[in-house]
mmCIF file of C-alpha atoms and ligand atoms in Angstrom:
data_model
loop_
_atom_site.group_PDB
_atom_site.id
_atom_site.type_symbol
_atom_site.label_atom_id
_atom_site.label_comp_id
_atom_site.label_asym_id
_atom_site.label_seq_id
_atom_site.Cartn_x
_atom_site.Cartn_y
_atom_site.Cartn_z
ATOM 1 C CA UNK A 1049 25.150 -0.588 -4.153
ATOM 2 C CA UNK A 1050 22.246 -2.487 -2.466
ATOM 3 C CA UNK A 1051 18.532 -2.051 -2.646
ATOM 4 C CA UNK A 1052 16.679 -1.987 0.626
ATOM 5 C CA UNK A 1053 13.291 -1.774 1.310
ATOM 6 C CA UNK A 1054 11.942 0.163 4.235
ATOM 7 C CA UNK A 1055 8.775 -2.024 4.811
ATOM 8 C CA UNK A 1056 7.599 -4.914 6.814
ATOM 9 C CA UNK A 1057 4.814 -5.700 4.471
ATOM 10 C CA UNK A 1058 5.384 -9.209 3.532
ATOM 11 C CA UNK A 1059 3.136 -7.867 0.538
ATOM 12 C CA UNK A 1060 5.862 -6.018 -0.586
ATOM 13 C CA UNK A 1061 8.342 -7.808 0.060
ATOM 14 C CA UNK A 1062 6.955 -10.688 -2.074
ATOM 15 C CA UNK A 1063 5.915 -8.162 -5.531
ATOM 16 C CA UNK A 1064 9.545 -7.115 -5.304
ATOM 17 C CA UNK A 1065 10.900 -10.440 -5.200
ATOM 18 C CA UNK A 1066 7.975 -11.843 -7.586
ATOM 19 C CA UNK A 1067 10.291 -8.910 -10.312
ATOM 20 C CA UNK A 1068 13.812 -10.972 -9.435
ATOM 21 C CA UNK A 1069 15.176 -7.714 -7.646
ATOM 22 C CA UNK A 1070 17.675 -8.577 -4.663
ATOM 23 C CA UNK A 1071 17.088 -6.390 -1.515
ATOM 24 C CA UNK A 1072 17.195 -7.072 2.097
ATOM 25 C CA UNK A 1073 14.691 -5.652 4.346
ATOM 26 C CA UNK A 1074 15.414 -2.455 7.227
ATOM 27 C CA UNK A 1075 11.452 -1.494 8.739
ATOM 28 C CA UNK A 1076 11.219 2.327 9.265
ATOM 29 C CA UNK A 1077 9.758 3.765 12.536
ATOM 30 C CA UNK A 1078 7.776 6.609 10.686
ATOM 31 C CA UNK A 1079 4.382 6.275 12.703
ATOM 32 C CA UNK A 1080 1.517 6.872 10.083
ATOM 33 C CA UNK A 1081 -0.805 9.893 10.200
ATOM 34 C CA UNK A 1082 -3.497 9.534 8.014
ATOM 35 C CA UNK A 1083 -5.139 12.750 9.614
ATOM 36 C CA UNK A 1084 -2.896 15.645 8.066
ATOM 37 C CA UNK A 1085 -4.588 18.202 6.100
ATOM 38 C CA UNK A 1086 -3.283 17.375 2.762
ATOM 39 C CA UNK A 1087 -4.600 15.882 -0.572
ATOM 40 C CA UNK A 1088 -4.799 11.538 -0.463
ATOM 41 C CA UNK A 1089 -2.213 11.236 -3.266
ATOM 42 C CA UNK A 1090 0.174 14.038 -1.556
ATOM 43 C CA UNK A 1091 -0.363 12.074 1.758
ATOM 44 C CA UNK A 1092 0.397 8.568 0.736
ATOM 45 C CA UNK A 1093 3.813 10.206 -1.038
ATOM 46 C CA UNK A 1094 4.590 12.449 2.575
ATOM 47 C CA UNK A 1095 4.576 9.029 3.941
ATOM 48 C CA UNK A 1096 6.338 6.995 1.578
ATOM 49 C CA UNK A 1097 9.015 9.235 1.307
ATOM 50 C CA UNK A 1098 9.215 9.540 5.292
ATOM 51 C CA UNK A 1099 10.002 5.810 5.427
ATOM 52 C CA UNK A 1100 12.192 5.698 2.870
ATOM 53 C CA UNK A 1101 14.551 8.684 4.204
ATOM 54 C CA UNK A 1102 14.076 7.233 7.980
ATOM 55 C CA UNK A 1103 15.861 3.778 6.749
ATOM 56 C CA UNK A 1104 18.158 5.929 4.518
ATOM 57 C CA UNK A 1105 19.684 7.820 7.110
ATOM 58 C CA UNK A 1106 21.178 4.655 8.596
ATOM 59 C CA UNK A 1107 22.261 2.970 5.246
ATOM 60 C CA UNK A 1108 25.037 3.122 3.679
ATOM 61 C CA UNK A 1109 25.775 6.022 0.909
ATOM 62 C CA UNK A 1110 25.382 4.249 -2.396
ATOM 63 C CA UNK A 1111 22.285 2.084 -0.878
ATOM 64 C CA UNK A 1112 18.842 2.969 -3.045
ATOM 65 C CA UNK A 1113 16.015 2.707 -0.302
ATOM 66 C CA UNK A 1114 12.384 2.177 -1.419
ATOM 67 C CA UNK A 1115 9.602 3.418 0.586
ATOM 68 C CA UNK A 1116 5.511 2.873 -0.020
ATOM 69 C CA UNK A 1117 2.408 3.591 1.462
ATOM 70 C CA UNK A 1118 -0.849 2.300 0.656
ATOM 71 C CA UNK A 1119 -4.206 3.934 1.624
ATOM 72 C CA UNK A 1120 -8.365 3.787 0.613
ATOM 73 C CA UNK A 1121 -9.868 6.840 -0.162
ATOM 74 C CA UNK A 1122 -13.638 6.527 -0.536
ATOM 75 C CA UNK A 1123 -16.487 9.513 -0.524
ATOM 76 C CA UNK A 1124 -13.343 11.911 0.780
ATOM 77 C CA UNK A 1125 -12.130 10.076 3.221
ATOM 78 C CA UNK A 1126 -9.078 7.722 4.418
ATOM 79 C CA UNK A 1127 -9.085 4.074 5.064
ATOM 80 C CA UNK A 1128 -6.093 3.358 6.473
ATOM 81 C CA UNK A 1129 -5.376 0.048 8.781
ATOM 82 C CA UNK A 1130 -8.345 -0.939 10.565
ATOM 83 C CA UNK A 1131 -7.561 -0.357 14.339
ATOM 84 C CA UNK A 1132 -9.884 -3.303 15.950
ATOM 85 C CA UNK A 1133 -12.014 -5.493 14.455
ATOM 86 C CA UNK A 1134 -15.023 -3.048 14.642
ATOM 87 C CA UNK A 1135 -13.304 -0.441 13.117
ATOM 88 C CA UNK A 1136 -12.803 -3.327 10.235
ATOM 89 C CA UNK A 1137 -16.492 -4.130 10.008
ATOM 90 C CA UNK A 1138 -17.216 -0.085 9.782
ATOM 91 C CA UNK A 1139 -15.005 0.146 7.103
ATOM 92 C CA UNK A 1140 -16.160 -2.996 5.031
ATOM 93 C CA UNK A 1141 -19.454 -2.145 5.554
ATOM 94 C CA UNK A 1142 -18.931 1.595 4.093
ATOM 95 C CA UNK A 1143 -17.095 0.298 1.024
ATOM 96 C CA UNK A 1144 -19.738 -2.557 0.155
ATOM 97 C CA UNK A 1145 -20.990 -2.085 -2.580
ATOM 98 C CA UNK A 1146 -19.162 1.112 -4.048
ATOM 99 C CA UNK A 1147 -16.050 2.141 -6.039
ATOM 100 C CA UNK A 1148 -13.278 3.360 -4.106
ATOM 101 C CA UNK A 1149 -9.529 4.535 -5.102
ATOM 102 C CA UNK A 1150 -6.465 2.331 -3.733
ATOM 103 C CA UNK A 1151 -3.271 4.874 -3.635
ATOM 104 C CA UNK A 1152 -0.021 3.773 -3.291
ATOM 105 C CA UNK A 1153 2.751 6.420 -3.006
ATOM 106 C CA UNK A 1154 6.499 5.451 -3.391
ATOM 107 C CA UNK A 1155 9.480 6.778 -2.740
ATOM 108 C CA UNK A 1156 13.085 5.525 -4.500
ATOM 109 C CA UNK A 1157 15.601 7.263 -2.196
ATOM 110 C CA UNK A 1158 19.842 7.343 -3.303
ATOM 111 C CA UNK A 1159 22.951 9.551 -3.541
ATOM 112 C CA UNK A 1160 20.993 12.128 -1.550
ATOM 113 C CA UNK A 1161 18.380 12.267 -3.837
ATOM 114 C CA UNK A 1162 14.672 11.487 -3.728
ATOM 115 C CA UNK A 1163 12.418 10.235 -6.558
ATOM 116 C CA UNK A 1164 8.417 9.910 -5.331
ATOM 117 C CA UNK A 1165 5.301 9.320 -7.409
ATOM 118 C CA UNK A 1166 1.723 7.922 -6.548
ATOM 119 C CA UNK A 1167 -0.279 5.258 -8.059
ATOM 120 C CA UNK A 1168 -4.270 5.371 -8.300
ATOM 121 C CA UNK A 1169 -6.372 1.804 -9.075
ATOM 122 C CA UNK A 1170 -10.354 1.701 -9.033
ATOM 123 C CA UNK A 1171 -11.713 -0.663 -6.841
ATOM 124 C CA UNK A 1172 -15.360 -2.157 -6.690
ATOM 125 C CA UNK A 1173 -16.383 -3.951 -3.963
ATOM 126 C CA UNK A 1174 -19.640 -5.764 -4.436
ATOM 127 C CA UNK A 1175 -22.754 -5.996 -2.153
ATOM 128 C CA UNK A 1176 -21.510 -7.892 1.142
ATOM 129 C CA UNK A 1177 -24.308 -9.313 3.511
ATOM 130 C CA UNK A 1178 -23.462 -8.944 7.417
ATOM 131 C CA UNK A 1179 -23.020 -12.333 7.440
ATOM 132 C CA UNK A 1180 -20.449 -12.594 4.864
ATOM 133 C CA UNK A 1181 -18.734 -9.071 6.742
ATOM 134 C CA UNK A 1182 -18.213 -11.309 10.152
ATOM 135 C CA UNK A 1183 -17.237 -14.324 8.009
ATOM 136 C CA UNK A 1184 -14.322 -12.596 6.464
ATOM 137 C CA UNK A 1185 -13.943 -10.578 10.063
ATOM 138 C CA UNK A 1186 -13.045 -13.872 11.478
ATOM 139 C CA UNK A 1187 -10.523 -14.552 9.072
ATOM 140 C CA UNK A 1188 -8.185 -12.146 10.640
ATOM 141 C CA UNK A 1189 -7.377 -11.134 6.932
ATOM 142 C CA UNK A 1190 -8.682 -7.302 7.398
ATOM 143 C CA UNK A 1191 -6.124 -6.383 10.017
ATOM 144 C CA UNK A 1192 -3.458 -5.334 8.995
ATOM 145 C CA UNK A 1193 -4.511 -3.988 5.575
ATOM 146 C CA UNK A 1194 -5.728 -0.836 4.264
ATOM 147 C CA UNK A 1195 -9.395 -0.733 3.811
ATOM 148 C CA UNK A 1196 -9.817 -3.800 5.597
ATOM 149 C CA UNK A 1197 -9.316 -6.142 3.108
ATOM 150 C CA UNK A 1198 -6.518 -7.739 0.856
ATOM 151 C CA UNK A 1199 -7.079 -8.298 -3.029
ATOM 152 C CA UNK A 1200 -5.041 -11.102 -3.006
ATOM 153 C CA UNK A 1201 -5.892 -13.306 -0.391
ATOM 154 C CA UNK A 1202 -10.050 -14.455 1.016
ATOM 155 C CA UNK A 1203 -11.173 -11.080 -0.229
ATOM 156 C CA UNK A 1204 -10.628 -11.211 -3.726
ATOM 157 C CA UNK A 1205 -14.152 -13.016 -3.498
ATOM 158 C CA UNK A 1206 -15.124 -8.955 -2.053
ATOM 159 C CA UNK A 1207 -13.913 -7.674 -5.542
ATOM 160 C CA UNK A 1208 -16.261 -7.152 -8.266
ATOM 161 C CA UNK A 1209 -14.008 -4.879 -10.339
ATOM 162 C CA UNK A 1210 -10.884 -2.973 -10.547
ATOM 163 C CA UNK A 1211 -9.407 -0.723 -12.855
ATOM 164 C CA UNK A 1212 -5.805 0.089 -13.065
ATOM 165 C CA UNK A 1213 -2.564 -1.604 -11.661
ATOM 166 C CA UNK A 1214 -3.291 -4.485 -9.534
ATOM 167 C CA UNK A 1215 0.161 -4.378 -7.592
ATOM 168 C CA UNK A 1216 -0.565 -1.405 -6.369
ATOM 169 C CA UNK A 1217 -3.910 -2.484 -4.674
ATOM 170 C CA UNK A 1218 -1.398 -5.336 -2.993
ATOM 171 C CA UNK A 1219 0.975 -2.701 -1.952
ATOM 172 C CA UNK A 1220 3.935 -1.208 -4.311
ATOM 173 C CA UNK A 1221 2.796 -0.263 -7.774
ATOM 174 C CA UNK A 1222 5.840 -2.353 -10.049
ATOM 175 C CA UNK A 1223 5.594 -0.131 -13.511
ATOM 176 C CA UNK A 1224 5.919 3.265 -11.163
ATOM 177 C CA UNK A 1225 8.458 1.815 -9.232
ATOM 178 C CA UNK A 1226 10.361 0.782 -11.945
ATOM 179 C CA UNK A 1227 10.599 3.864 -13.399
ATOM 180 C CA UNK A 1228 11.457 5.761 -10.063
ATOM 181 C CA UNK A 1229 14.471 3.396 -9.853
ATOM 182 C CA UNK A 1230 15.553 3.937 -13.701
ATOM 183 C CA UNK A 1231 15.528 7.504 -12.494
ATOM 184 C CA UNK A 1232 18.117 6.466 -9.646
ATOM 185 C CA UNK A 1233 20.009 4.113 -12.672
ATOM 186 C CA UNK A 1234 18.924 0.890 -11.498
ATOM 187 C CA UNK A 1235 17.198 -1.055 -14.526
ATOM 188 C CA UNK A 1236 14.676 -3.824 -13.613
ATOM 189 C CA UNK A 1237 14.241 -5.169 -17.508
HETATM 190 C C1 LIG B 835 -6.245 -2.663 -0.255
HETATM 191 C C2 LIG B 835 -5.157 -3.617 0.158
HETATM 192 C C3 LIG B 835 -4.154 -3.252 1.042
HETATM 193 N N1 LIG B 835 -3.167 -4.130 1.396
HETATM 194 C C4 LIG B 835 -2.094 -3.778 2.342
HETATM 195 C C5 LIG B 835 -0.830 -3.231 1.692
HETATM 196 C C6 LIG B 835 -0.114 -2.572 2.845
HETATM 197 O O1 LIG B 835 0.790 -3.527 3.418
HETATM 198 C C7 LIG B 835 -1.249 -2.260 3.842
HETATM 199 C C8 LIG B 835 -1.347 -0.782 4.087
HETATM 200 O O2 LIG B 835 -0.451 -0.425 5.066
HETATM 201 P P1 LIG B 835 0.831 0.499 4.867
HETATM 202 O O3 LIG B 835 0.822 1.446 6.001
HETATM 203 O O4 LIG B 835 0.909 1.066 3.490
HETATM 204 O O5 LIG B 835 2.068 -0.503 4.991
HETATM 205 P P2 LIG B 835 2.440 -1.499 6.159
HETATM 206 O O6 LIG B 835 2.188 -0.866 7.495
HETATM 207 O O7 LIG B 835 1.793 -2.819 5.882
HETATM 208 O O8 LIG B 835 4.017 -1.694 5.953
HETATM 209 P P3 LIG B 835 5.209 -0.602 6.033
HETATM 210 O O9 LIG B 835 4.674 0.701 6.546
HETATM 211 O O10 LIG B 835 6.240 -1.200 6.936
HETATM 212 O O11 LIG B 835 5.706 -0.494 4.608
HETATM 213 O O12 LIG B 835 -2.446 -2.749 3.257
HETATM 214 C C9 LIG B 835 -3.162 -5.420 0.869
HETATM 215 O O13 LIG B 835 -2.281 -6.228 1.201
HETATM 216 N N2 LIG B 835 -4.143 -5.787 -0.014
HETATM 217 C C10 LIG B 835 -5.144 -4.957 -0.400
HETATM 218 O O14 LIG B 835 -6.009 -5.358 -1.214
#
């Protein structure tokens, strides 16, 4: 039995190793649609699970494959990756100075089976000036990230509160995780 994780988040990749758990890495090629009709929490599990059974179908039987996906939801709608580097300002300057919800959805897949849940964590930006907005722009840092910025690099200096489970703002919510995998009988503690 080996634990892989379907993800080329190097996000994830370091929580999971930051909880001593040996995997190995397989990325899925589920292309992300953050435009389907469906709740934000039901959406960021669709997806999760998506990834997971893509890598599953090519591992082997008693492999456990995790999957995640991490989106923003603020005033009813989806921050996903920023696709250029206005798209990053748009979204920075929309979330400035509000609370928004990080949601994470994972999904443990094994022995045929699939185990999914969703994690929700309040986030407050504060006020951000333009200038500081093109300051952080430049540090390429809002790229690849949902919502245009990353808790735990430059922009934790965005942050002026957060409530709930700060791994799952980062990417892969540990406590849900871990109990999705106790579910498929692995036992992180
Ligand atoms: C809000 C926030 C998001 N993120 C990241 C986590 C996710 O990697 C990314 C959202 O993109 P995802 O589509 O969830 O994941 P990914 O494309 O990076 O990787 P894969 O699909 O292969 O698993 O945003 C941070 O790193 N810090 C933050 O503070």
């Amino acid at each position: 039995m080996a634990i892989i994780l379907a993800s080329a988040s190097p996000r994830r990749q370091e929580l999971l190793t930051q909880i001593r758990c040996n995997f190995t890495v397989v990325t899925s090629n589920v292309i992300e649609d953050n435009t389907q009709a469906v709740p934000p929490e039901k959406l960021a599990v669709i997806q999760a699970v998506a990834k997971a059974r893509d890598v599953a179908a090519r591992a082997g039987r008693n492999d456990v494959v995790i999957g995640a996906d991490t989106i923003v939801v603020y005033n009813g709608q989806i921050y996903g990756k920023p696709a250029d580097r206005t798209d990053a300002r748009r979204m920075l300057t929309e979330l400035s100075g509000h609370e928004h919800c990080v949601i994470t959805g994972v999904a443990v897949v094994g022995n045929s089976q699939t185990w999914s849940d969703f994690a929700c964590t309040k986030v407050t930006l504060r006020d951000l000036t333009d200038e500081e907005i093109e300051h952080y722009l430049a540090t390429g840092e809002p790229m690849d990230k949902a919502g245009a910025y990353g808790i735990q690099g430059i922009g934790a200096l965005l942050v002026a509160n957060i409530s709930g489970s700060y791994s799952n703002v980062v990417g892969l919510p540990l406590v849900t995780l871990a109990e999705l995998l106790k579910k498929a009988g692995i036992k992180l503690l």
